[in-house]
Coordinates of C-alpha atoms and ligand atoms in Angstrom, one line a residue:
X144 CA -22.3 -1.3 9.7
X145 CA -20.2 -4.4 10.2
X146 CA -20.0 -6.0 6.9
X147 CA -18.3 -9.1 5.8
X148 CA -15.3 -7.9 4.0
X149 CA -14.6 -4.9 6.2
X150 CA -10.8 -4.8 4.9
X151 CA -11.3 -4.6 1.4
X152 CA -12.3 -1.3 -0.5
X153 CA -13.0 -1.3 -4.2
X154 CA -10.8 -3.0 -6.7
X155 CA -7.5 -1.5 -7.7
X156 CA -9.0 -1.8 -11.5
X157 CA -11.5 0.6 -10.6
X158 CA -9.9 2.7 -8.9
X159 CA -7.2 3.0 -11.6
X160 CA -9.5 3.3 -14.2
X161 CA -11.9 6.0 -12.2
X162 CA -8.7 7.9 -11.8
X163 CA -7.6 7.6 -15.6
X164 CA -11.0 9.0 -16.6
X165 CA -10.6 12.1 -14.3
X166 CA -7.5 13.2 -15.3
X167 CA -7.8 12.0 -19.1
X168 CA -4.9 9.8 -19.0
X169 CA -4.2 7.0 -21.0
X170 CA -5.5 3.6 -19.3
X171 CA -3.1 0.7 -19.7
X172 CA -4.1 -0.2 -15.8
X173 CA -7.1 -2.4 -16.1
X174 CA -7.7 -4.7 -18.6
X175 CA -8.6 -4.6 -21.4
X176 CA -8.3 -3.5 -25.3
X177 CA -8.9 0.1 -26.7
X178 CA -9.7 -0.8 -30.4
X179 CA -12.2 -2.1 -32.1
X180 CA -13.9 -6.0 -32.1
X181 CA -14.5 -8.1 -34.8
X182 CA -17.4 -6.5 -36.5
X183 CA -18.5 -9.9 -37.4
X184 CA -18.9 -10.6 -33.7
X185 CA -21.4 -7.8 -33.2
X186 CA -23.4 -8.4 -36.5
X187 CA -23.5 -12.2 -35.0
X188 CA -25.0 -10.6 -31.5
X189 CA -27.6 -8.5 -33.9
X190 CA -28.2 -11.9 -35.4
X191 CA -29.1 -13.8 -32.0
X192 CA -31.4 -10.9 -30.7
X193 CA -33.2 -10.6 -33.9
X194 CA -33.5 -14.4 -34.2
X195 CA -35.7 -14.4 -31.1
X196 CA -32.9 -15.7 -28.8
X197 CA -34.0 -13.6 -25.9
X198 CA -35.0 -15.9 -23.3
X199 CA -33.6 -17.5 -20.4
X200 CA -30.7 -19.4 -21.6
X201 CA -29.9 -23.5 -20.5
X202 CA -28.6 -23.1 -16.6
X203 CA -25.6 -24.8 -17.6
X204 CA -24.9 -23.2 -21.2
X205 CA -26.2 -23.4 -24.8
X206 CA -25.6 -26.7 -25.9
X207 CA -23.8 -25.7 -29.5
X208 CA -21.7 -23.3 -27.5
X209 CA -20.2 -26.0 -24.9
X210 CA -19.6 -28.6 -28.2
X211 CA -18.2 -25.4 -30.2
X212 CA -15.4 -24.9 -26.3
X213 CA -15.5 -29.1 -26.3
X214 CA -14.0 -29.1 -29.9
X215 CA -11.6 -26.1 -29.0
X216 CA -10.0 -28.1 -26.3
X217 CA -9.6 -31.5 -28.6
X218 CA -8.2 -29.3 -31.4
X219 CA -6.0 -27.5 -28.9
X220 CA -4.5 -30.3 -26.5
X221 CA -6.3 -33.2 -28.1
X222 CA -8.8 -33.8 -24.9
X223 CA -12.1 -35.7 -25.3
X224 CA -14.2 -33.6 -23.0
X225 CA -18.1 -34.3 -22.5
X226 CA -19.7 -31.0 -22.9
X227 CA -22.9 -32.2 -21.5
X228 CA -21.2 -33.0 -18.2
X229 CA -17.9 -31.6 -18.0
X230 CA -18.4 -27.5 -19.6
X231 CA -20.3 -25.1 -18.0
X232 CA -20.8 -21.4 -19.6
X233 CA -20.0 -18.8 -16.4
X234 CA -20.6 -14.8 -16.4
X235 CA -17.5 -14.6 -17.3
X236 CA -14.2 -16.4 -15.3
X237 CA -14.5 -14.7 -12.4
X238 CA -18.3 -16.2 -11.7
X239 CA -16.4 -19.5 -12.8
X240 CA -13.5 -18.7 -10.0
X241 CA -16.7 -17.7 -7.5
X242 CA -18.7 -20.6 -8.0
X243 CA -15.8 -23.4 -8.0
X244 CA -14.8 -21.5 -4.5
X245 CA -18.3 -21.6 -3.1
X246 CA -18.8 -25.4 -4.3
X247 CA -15.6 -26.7 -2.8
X248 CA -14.8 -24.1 0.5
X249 CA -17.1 -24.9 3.5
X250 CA -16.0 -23.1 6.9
X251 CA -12.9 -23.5 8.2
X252 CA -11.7 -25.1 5.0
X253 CA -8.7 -23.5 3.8
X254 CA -7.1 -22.4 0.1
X255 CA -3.8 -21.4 -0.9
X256 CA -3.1 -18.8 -3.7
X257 CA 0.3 -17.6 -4.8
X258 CA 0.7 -13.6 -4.4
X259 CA 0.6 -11.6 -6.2
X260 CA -2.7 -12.8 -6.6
X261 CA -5.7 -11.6 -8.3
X262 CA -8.0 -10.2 -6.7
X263 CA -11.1 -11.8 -6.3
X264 CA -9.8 -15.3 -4.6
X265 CA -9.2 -14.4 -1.7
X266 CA -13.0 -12.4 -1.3
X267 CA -14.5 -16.0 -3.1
X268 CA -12.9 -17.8 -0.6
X269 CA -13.9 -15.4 2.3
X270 CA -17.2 -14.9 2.1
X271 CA -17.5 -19.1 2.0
X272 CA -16.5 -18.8 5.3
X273 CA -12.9 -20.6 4.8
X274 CA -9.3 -19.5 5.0
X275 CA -6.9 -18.1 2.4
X276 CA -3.9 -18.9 2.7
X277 CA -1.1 -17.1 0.7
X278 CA 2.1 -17.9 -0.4
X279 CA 4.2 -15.4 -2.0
X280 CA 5.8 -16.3 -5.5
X281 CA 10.3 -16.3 -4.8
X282 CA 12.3 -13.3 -6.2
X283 CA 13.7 -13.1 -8.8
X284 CA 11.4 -13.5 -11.5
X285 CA 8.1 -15.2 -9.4
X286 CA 9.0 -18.4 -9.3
X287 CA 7.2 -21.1 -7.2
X288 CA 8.8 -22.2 -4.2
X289 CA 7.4 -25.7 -3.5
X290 CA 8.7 -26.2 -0.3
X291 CA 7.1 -23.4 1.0
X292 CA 3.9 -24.4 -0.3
X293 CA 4.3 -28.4 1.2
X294 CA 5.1 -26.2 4.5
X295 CA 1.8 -23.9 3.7
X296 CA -0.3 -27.0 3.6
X297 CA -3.1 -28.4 6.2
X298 CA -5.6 -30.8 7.3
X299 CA -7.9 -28.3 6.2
X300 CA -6.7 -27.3 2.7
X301 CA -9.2 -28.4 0.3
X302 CA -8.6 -26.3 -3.4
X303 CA -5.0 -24.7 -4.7
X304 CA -5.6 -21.7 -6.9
X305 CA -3.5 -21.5 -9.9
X306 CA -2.9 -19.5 -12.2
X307 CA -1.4 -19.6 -15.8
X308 CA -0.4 -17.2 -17.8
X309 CA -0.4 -15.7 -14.6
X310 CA -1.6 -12.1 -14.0
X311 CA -0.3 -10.0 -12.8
X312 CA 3.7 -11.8 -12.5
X313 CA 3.3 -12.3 -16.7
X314 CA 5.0 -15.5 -16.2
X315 CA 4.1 -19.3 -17.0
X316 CA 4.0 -21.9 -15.2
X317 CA 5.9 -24.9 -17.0
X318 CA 4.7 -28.5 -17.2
X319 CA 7.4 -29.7 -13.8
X320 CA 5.4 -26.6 -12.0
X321 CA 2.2 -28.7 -12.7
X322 CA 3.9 -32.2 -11.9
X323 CA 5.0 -30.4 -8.5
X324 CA 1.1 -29.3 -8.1
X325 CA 0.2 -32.8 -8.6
X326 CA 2.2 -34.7 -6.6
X327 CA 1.3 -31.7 -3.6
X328 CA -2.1 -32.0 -4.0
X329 CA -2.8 -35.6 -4.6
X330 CA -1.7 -37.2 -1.4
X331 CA -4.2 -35.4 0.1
X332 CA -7.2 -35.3 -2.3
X333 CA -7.0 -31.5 -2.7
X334 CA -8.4 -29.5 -5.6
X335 CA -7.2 -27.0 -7.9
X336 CA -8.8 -24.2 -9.6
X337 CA -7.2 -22.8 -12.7
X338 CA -7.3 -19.9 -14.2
X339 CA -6.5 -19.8 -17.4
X340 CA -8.0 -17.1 -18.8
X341 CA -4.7 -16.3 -21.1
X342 CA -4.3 -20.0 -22.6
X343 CA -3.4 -18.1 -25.8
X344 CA -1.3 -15.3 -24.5
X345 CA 1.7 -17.2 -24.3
X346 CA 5.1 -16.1 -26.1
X347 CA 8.6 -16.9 -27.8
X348 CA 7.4 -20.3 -28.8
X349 CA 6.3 -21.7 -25.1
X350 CA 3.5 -24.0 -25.1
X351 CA 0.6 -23.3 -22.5
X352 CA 0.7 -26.1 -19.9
X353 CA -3.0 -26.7 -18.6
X354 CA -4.5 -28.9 -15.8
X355 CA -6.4 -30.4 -18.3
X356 CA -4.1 -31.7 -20.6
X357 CA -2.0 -32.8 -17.5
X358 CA -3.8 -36.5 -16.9
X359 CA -3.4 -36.6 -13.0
X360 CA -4.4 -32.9 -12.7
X361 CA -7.5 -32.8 -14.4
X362 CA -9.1 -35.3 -12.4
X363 CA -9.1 -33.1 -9.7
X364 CA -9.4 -29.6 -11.4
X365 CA -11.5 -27.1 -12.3
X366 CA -9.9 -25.0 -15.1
X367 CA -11.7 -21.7 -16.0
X368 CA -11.3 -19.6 -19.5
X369 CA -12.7 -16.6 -20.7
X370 CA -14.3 -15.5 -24.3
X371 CA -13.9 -11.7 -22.5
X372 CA -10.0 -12.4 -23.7
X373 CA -10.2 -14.0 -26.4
X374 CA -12.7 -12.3 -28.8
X375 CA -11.0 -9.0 -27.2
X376 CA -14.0 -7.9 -25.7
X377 CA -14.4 -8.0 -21.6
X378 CA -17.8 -6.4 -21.6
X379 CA -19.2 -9.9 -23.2
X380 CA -18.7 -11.2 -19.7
X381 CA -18.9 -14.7 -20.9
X382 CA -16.6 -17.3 -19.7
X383 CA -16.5 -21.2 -19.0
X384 CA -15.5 -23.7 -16.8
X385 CA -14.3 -27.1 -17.6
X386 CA -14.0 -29.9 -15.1
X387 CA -14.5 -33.3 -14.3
X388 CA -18.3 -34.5 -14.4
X389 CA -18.6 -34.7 -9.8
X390 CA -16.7 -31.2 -9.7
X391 CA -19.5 -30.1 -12.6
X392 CA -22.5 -30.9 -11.0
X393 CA -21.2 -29.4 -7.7
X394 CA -20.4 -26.5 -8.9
X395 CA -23.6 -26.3 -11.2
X396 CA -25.3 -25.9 -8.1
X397 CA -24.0 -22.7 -7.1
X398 CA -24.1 -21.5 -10.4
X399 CA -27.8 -21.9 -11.0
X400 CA -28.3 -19.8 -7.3
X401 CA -25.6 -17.2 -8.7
X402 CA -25.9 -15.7 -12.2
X403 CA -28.9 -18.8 -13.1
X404 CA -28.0 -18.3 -16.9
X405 CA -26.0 -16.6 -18.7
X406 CA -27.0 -14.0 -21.8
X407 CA -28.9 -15.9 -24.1
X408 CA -27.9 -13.4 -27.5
X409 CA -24.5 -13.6 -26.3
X410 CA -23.9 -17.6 -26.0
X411 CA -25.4 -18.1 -29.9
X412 CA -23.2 -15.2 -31.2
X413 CA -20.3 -16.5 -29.8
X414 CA -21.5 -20.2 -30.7
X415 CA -21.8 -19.1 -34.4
X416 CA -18.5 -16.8 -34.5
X417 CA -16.5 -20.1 -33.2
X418 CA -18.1 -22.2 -36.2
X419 CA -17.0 -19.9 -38.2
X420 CA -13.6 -19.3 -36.9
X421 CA -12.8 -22.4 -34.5
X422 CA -9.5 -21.5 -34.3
X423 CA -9.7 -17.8 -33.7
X424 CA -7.9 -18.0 -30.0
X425 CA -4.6 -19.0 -32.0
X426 CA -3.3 -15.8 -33.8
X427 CA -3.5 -14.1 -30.1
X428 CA 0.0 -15.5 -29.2
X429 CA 1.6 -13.3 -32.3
X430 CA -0.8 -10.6 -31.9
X431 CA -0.2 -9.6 -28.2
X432 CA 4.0 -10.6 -28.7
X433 CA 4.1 -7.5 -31.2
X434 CA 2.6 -5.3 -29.0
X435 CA 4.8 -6.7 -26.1
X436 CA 7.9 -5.9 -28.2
X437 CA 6.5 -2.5 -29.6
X438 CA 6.1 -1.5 -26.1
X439 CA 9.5 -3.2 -24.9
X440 CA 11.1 -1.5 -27.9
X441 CA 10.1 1.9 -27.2
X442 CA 11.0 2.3 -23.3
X443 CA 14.5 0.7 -24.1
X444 CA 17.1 2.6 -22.2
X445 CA 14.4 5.0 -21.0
X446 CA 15.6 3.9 -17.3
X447 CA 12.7 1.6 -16.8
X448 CA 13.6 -1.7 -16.9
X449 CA 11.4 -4.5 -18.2
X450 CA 11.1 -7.6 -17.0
X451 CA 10.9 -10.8 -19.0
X452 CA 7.0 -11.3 -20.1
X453 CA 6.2 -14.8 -21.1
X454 CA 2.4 -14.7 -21.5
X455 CA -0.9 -12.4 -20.4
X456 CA -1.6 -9.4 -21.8
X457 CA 0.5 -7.0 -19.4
X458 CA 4.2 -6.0 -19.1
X459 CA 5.9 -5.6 -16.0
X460 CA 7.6 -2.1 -15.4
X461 CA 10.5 -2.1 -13.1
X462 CA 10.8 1.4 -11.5
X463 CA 13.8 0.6 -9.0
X464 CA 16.0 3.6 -10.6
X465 CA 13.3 6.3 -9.5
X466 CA 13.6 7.6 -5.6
X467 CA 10.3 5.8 -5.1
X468 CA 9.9 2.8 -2.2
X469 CA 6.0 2.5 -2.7
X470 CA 4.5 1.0 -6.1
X471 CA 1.0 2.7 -5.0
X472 CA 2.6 6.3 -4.3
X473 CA 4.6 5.9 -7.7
X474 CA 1.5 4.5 -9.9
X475 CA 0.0 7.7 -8.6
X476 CA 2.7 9.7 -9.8
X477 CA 2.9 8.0 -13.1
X478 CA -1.2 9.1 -13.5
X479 CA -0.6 12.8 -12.3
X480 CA 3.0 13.6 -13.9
X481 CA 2.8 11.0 -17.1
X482 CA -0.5 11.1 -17.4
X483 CA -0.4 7.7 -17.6
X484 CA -2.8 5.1 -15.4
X485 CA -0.9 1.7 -14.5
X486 CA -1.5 -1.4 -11.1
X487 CA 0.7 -1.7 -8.8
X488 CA 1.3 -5.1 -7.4
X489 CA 0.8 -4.3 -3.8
X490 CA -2.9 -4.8 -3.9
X491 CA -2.5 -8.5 -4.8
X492 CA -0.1 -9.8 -1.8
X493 CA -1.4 -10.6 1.6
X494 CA 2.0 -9.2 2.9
X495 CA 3.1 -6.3 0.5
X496 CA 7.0 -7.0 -0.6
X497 CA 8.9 -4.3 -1.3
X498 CA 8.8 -4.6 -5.2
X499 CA 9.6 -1.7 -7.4
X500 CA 6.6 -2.9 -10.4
X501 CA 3.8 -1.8 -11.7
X502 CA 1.8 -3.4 -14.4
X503 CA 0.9 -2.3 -18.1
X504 CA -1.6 -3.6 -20.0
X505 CA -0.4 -4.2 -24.1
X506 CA -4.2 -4.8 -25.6
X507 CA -4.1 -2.0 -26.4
X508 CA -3.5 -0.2 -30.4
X509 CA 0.0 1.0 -31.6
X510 CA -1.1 4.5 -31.2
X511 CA -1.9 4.0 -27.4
X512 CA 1.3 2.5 -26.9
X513 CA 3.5 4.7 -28.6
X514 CA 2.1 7.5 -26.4
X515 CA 2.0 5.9 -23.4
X516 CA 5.9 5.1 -24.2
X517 CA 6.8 8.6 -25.1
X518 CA 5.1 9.9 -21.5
X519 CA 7.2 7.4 -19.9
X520 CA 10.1 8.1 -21.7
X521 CA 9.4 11.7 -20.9
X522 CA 8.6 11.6 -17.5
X523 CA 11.4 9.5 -16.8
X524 CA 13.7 11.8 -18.3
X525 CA 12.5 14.5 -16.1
X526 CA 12.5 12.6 -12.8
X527 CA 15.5 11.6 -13.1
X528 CA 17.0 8.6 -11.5
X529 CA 18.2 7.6 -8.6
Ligands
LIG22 N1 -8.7 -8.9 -15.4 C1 -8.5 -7.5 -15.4 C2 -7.1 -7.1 -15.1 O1 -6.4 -7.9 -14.5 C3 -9.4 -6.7 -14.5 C4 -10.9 -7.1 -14.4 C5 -11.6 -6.3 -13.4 O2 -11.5 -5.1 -13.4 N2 -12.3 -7.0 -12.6 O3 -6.7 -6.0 -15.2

């Protein structure tokens, strides 16, 4: 049958991680941590369920939750944001990033995203009947080319995407990135969306630069984050977005026709964990920048070159020294010869570049990486290079 997104198949995640499972290979393609949670996190879940907290959950999010995220953000960039009108609790950032899009994109309305770009905008923005419109991010090293993006600009572009730390480049975007974004988008009244789901994965001393905290840019922003990240557990699926109180309410209304609420449990656990660590999103920056230099320590002169990594979870691997044009056909090598499952960045430009990456993911424990470094190490060593 005709359907509405006849071009796209199932996510590169899943795939990846379907394809890790059937040959057994280590995963650092999708996502997301292989050790263990806080057990205080779960015991708190227990808690919530046994307390009776079972039932629908507030449309807009448990009120101590959004004051718990509303004193995160004053502790963190020293915002006063109303958590009555401002916060809304989202299954996770990607309903936050589907939600904004469906509040804001009408038809013919058209948004501009910076490739490589995750995945889901350009679906979000589809299937609201507008037009995505993609810029690619300048080689070397992703950076944004602004006069490309006044050039990209219409009549009908209504919402920039943004993203920082940005997945899957591991760059960030500094604070004359977000004055450029301001000074684009505010001539014409346009809106941004922000994902910045790795506020805390940021490295070698850099300060996260977000919309909110930049005055112009969070009047006209939506900003989304993501407890999936920082509790190190992405099967909570609970996120937030946080934006101005006429952005809020419009996108409240999709989000009570989308997910309704949000798990009940899951929005007092979190609430209580965050009382009793408020600032539990702040040892992530030296927690993931080991594991990036573990990782970056191990592959040294193993013929793969890495990339500078300011902030996310992943490391970029540079494979230009292998005989091997196509990031997808080499990915697939690295599963069946290294054993060893990783993304390529094809799958998140509109117009694939010739780029020799693919992306790791470092949440992962010592153990994992070590291995995954000696496969590479190994398989490199046998492939030869160029
Ligand atoms: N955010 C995760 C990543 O970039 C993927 C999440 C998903 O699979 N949808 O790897």
């Amino acid at each position: 049958m005709a359907g509405k997104l006849d071009d796209v198949g199932t996510t590169i995640f899943t795939v990846v991680s379907r394809r890790a499972r059937e040959l057994d290979a280590l995963n650092l393609g999708q996502g997301f941590p292989d050790y263990d949670i806080d057990p205080r996190l779960t015991e708190l879940v227990a808690a919530a369920m046994q307390a009776g907290h079972n039932q629908y959950a507030p449309m807009e999010g448990l009120a101590v939750l959004r004051e718990r995220i509303a004193a995160k953000l004053a502790a963190r960039y020293g915002l006063r944001i109303d958590p009555d009108a401002q916060i809304t609790v989202t299954l996770g950032a990607t309903e936050a990033i589907y939600s904004t899009v469906q509040a804001l994109i009408g038809p013919g309305d058209e948004a501009l995203a910076f490739d490589p770009a995750y995945d889901s905008y350009e679906p979000a923005v589809r299937l609201a009947g507008g037009r995505c419109i993609r810029v690619p991010l300048a080689q070397p090293g992703f950076r944004y080319d602004w006069d490309r993006v006044r050039a990209a600009l219409s009549a009908r572009t209504r919402l920039v995407l943004f993203n920082s730390p940005h997945n899957p480049a591991c760059t960030i975007a500094g604070s004359g990135d977000l004055d450029e974004l301001a000074r684009i988008t505010s001539a014409r009244g346009i809106n941004v969306l922000s994902d910045e789901v790795y506020e805390h994965v940021v490295f070698d001393g850099a300060r996260h630069a977000s919309v909110l905290a930049h005055p112009e840019l969070a009047q006209r922003s939506v900003a989304v984050f993501s407890f999936g990240k920082t509790l190190h557990a992405t099967g909570l699926r609970v996120g937030y977005s946080v934006a101005p109180a006429p952005l809020t309410r419009e996108l409240r209304k999709v989000h009570q026709f989308n997910t309704f609420s949000i798990s009940h449990p899951l929005q007092h656990a979190i609430a209580a964990y965050l009382t009793e660590q408020p600032r539990c999103g702040e040892g992530l920056t030296q927690f993931f920048q080991a594991k990036r230099d573990r990782l970056r320590g191990a592959l040294e002169g193993s013929g793969f070159v890495l990339p500078p990594a300011q902030g996310t979870y992943f490391q970029l691997l540079d494979f230009s020294a292998f005989a091997e044009p196509d990031d997808r056909a080499f990915a697939e090598r690295l599963l069946n010869e290294a054993r060893v499952a990783t993304i390529p960045l094809s799958p998140f430009y509109a117009r694939p570049e010739p780029l020799a990456f693919v992306r790791l993911c470092i949440a992962k424990r010592d153990s994992t990486l070590d291995e995954a470094a000696a496969r590479l190490r190994a398989f490199a060593a046998a492939a030869g290079r160029a």
